[in-house]
Short mmCIF file of C-alpha atoms and ligand atoms in Angstrom, two decimals:
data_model
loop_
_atom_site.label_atom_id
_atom_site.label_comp_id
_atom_site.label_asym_id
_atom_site.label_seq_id
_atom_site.Cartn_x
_atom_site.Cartn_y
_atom_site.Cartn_z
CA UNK A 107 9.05 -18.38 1.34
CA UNK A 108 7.19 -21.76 1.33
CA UNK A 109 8.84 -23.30 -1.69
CA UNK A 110 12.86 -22.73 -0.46
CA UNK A 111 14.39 -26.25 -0.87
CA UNK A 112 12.31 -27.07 -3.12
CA UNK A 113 13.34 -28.03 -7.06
CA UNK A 114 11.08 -26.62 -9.79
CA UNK A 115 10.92 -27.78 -13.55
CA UNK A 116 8.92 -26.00 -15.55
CA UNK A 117 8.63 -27.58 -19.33
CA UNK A 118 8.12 -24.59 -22.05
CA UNK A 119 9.03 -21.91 -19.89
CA UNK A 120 10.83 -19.56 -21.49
CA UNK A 121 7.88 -18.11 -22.81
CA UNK A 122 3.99 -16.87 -21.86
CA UNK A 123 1.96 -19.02 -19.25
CA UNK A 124 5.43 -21.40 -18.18
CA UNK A 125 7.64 -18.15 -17.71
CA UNK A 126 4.62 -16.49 -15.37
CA UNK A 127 4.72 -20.10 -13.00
CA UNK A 128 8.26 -20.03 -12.96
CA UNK A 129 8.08 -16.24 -11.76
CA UNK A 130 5.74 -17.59 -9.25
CA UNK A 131 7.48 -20.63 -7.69
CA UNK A 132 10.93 -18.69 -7.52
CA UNK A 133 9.24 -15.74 -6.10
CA UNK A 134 8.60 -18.51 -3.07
CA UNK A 135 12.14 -19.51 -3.07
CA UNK A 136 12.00 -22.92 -5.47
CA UNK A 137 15.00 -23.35 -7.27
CA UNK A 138 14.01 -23.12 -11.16
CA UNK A 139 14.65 -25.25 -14.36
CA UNK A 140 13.70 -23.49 -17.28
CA UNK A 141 13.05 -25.14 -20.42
CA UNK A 142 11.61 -24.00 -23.66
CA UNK A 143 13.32 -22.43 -26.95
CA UNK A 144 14.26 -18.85 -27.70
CA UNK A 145 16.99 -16.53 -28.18
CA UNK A 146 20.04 -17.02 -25.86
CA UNK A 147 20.59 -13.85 -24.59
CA UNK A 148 16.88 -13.48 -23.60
CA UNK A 149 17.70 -17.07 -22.11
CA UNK A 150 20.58 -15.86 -20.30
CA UNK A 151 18.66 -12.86 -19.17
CA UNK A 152 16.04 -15.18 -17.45
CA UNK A 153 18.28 -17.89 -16.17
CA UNK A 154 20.08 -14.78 -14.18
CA UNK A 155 16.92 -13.08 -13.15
CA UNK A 156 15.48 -15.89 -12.07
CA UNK A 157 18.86 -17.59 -10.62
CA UNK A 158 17.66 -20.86 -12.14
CA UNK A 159 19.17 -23.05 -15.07
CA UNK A 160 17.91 -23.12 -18.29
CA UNK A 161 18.15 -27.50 -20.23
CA UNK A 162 17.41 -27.29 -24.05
CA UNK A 163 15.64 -30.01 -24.59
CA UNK A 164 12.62 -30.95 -27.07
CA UNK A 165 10.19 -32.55 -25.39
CA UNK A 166 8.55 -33.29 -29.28
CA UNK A 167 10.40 -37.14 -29.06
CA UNK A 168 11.03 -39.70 -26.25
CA UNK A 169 14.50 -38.76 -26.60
CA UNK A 170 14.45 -35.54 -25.71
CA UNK A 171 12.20 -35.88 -22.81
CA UNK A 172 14.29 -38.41 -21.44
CA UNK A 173 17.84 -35.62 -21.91
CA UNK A 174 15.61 -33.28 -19.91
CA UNK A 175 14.95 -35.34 -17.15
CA UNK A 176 18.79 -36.92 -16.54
CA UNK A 177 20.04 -33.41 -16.90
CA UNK A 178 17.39 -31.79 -14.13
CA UNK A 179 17.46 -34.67 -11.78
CA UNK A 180 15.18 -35.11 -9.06
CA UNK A 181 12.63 -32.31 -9.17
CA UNK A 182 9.88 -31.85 -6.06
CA UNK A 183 7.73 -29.81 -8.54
CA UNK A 184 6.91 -30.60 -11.85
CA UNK A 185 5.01 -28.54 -14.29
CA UNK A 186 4.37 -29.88 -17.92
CA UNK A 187 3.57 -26.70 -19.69
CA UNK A 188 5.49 -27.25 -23.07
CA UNK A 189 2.29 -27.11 -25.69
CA UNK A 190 2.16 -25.90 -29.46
CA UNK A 191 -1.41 -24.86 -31.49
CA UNK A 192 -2.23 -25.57 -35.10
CA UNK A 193 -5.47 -24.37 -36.46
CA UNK A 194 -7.44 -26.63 -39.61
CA UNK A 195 -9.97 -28.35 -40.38
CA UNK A 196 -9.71 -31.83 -39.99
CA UNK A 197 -9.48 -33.25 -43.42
CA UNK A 198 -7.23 -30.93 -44.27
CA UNK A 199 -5.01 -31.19 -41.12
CA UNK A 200 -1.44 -31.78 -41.70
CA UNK A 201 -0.71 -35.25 -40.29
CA UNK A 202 2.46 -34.10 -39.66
CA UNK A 203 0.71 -30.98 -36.95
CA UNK A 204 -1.34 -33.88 -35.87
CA UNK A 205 1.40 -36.00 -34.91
CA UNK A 206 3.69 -33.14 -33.19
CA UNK A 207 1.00 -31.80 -31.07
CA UNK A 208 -0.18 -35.03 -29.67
CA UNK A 209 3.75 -35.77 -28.94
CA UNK A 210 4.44 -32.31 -27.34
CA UNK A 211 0.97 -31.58 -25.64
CA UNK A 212 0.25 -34.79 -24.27
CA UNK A 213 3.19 -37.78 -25.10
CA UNK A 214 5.87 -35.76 -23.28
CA UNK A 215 4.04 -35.07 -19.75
CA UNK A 216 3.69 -39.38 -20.03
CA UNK A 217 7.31 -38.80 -20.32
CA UNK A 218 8.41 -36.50 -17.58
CA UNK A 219 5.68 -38.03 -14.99
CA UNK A 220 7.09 -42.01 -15.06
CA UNK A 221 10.68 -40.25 -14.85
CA UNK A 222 9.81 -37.89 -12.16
CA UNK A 223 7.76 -40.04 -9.96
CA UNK A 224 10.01 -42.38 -8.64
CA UNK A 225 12.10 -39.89 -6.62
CA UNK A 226 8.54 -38.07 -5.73
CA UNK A 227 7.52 -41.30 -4.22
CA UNK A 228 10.71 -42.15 -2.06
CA UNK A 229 10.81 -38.29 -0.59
CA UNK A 230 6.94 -38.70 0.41
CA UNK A 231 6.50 -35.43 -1.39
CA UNK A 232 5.51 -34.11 -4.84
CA UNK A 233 3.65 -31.68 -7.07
CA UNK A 234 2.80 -32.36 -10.36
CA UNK A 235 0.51 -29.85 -12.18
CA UNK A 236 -0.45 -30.23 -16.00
CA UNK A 237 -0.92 -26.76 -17.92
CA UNK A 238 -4.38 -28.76 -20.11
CA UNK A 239 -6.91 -25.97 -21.55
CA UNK A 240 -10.78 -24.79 -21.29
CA UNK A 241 -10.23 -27.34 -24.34
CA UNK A 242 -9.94 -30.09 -21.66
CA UNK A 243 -13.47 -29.27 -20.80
CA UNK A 244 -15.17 -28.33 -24.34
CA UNK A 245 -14.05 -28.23 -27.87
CA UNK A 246 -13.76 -25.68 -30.73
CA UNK A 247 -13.74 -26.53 -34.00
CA UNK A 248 -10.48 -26.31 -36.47
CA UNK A 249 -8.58 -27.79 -33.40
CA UNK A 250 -8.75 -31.35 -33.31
CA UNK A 251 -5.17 -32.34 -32.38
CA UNK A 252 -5.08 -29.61 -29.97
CA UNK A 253 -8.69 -30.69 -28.46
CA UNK A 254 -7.61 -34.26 -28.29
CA UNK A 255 -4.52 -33.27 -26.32
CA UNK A 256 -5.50 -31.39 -23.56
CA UNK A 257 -8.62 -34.03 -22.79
CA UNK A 258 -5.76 -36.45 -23.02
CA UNK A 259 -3.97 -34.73 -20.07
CA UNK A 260 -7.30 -34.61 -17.91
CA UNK A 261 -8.04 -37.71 -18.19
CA UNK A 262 -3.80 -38.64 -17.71
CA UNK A 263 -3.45 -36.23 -14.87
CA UNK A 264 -6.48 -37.89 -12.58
CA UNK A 265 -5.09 -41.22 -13.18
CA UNK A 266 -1.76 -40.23 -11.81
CA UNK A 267 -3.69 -38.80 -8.91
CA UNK A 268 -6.01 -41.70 -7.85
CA UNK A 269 -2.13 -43.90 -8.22
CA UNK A 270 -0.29 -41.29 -6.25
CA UNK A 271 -3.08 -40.66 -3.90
CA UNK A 272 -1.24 -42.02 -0.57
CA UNK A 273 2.53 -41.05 -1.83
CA UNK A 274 2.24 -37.27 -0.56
CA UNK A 275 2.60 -36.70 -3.95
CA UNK A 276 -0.29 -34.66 -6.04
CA UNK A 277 -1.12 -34.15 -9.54
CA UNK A 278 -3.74 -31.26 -10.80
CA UNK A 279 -4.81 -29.76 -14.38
CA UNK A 280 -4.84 -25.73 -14.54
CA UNK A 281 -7.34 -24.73 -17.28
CA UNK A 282 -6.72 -21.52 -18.67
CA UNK A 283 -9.12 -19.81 -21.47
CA UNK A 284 -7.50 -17.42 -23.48
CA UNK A 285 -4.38 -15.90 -22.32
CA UNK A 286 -2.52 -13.33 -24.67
CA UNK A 287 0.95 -15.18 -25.34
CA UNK A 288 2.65 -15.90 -28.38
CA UNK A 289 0.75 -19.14 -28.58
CA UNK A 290 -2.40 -17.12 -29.11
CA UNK A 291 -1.03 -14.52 -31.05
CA UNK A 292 0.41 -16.98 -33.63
CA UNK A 293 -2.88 -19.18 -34.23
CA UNK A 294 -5.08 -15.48 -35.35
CA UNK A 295 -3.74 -15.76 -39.14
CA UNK A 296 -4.98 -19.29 -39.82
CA UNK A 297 -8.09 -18.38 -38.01
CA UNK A 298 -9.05 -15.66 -40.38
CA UNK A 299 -8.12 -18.25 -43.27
CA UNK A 300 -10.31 -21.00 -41.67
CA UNK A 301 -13.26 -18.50 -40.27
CA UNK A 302 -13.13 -16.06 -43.56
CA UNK A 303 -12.35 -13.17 -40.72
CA UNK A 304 -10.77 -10.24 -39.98
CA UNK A 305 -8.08 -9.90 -37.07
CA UNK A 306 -10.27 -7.98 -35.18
CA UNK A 307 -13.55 -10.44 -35.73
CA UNK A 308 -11.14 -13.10 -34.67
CA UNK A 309 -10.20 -11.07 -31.44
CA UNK A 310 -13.77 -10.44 -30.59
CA UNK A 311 -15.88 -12.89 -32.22
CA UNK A 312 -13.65 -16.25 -31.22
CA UNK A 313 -11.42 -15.50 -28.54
CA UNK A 314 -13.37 -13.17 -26.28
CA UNK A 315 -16.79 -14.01 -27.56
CA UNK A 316 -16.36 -17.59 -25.62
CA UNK A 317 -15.21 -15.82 -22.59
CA UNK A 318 -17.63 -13.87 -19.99
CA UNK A 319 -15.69 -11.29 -18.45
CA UNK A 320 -14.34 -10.43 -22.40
CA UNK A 321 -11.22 -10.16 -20.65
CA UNK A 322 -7.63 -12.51 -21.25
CA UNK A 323 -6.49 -14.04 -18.75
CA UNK A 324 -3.38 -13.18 -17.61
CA UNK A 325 -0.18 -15.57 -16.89
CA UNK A 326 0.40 -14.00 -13.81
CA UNK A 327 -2.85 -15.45 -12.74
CA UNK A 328 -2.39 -18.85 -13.71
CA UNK A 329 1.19 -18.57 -12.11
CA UNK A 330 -0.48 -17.69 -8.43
CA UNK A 331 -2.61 -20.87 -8.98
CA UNK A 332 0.29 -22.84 -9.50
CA UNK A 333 1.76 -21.74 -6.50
CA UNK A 334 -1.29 -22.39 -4.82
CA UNK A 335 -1.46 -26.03 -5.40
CA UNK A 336 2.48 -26.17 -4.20
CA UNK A 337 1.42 -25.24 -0.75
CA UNK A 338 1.25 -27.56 2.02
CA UNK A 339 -2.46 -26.64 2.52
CA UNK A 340 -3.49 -28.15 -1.38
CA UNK A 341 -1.79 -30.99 -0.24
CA UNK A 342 -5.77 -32.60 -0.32
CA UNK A 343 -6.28 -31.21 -3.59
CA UNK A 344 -5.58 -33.87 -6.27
CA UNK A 345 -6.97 -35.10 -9.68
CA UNK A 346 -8.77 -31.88 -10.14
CA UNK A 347 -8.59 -29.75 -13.23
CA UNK A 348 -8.69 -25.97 -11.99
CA UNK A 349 -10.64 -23.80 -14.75
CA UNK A 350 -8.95 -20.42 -15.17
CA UNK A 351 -11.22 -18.89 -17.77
CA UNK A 352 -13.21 -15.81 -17.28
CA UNK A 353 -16.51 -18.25 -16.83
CA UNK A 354 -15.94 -19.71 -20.54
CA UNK A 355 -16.44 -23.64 -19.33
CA UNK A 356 -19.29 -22.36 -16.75
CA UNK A 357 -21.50 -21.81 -19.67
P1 NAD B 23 4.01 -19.92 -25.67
O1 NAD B 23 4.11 -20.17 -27.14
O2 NAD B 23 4.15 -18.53 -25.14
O3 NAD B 23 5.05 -20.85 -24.89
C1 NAD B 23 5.29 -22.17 -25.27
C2 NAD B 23 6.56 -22.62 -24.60
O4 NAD B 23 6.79 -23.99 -25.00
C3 NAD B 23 7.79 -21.81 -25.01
O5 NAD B 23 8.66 -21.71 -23.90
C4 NAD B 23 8.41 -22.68 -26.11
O6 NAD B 23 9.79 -22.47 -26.30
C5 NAD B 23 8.13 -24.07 -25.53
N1 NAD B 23 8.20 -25.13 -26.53
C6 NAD B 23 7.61 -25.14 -27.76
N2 NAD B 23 7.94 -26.27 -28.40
C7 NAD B 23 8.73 -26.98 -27.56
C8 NAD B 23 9.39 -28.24 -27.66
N3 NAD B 23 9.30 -28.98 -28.77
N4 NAD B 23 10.14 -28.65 -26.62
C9 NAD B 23 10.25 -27.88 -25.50
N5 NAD B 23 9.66 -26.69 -25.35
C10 NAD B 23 8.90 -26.25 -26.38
O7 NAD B 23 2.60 -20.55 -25.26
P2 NAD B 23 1.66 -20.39 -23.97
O8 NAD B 23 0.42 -19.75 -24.43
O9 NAD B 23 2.39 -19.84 -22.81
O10 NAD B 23 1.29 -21.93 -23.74
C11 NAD B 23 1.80 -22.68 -22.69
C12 NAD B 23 0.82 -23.80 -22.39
O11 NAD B 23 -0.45 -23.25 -22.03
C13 NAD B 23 0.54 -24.75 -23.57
O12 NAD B 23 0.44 -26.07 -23.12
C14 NAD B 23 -0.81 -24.26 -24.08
O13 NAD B 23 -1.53 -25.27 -24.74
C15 NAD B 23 -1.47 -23.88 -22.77
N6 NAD B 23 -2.59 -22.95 -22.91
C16 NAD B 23 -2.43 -21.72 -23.46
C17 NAD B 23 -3.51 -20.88 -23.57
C18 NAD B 23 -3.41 -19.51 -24.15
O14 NAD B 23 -4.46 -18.90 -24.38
N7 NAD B 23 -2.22 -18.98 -24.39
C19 NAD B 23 -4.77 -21.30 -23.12
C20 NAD B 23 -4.90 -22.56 -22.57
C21 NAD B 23 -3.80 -23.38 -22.47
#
């Protein structure tokens, strides 16, 4: 198990794509930090399964970014996964949506990076890995906040690579297209409202029409990438921003 001794946090991981990498890396023997909201005796199921710990924290404000990191301590692997959706157009896009996804999707990685990177840089070791989007690469319309978030982290994550590029510390984007979580689920009604679909036309006309293989992708696929770039072999692989989308971004 390549990953034993090693300390995992994984931000919004109580749920879909963060719950699959945290599967992953303790599957490898890290020792997990789960964070991310949900009901407590689901929690409790997953901190036991898992044998990790499980910090409460909302990584929405400064504040709570900064309880999560003094409560996990140093961490050798640190995935920013936390995100949130909200589908408009823009000049009818709730500031306050605008505001919250910016904070959560992009603001709080800032966060967690400059408090994680110290320790990274005095052990010589590090992984950082950024869950961004196929909306790093190419935009959709009705998601503007969203859009502008995950090219945010690209463009944040391969700065913190070319500064951490002789710490033994590396930072990388994983791309997913669609994967069928609740963050997905939840964004089909206000697609039919802003499309004038059906569920199904939404299904197949948005979401799998922009992907080749008109298959999701499934977290347990972006969780073996994640372990990937933990090895000591993607230890040259840094600043790059992995596409995990059935082809959509090759188009
Ligand atoms: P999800 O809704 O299943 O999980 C989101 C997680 O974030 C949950 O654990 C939730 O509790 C947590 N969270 C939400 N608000 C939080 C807050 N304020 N503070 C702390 N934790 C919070 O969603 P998912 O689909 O697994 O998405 C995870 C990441 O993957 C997001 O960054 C998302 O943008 C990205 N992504 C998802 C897809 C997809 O198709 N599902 C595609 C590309 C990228």
């Amino acid at each position: 198990m390549f990953l034993s001794g090693k300390r995992a946090l994984i931000t919004g991981s109580t749920s879909g794509i963060g719950l699959a990498v945290a599967r992953a890396l303790a599957a490898e023997g890290a020792e997990v930090v789960l964070n991310g909201f949900g009901d407590a005796g689901e929690i409790a199921k997953l901190t036991e399964e898992l044998s990790a710990s499980h910090i409460n924290a909302d990584l929405m404000t400064q504040e709570g970014c900064e309880a999560l990191m003094a409560e996990a301590g140093p961490v050798d692997i640190l995935v920013n996964n936390a995100g949130m959706q909200h589908v408009a157009p823009v000049d009818e896009f709730p500031v306050d949506k605008w505001l919250a996804i910016i904070s959560l999707n992009l603001a709080a990685a800032f966060h967690t990076v400059r408090l994680a990177v110290p320790q990274m840089k005095e052990k010589g070791w590090g992984r950082i890995i950024n869950t961004a989007s196929a909306h790093s690469k190419t935009a959709s319309p009705f998601k503007s906040a969203y859009n502008a978030s995950k090219h945010g982290i690209d463009g944040f994550t391969k700065t913190i690579a070319l500064e951490l590029a002789q710490t033994g510390v590396t930072a990388n984007c994983i791309s997913p297209g669609y994967v069928w979580t609740p963050l997905v689920e939840n964004q089909i009604p206000d697609t039919m409202k802003a499309r004038n679909m059906t569920r199904e036309q939404v299904i197949n006309d948005v979401l799998l029409a922009k992907t080749p293989t008109k298959k999701f992708v499934q977290p347990e696929e972006i969780g073996a990438l994640a372990a990937f770039l933990c090895r000591e072999e993607a230890g040259n692989v840094t600043g790059a921003n992995w596409s995990i989308d059935g082809g959509w971004t090759a188009e």
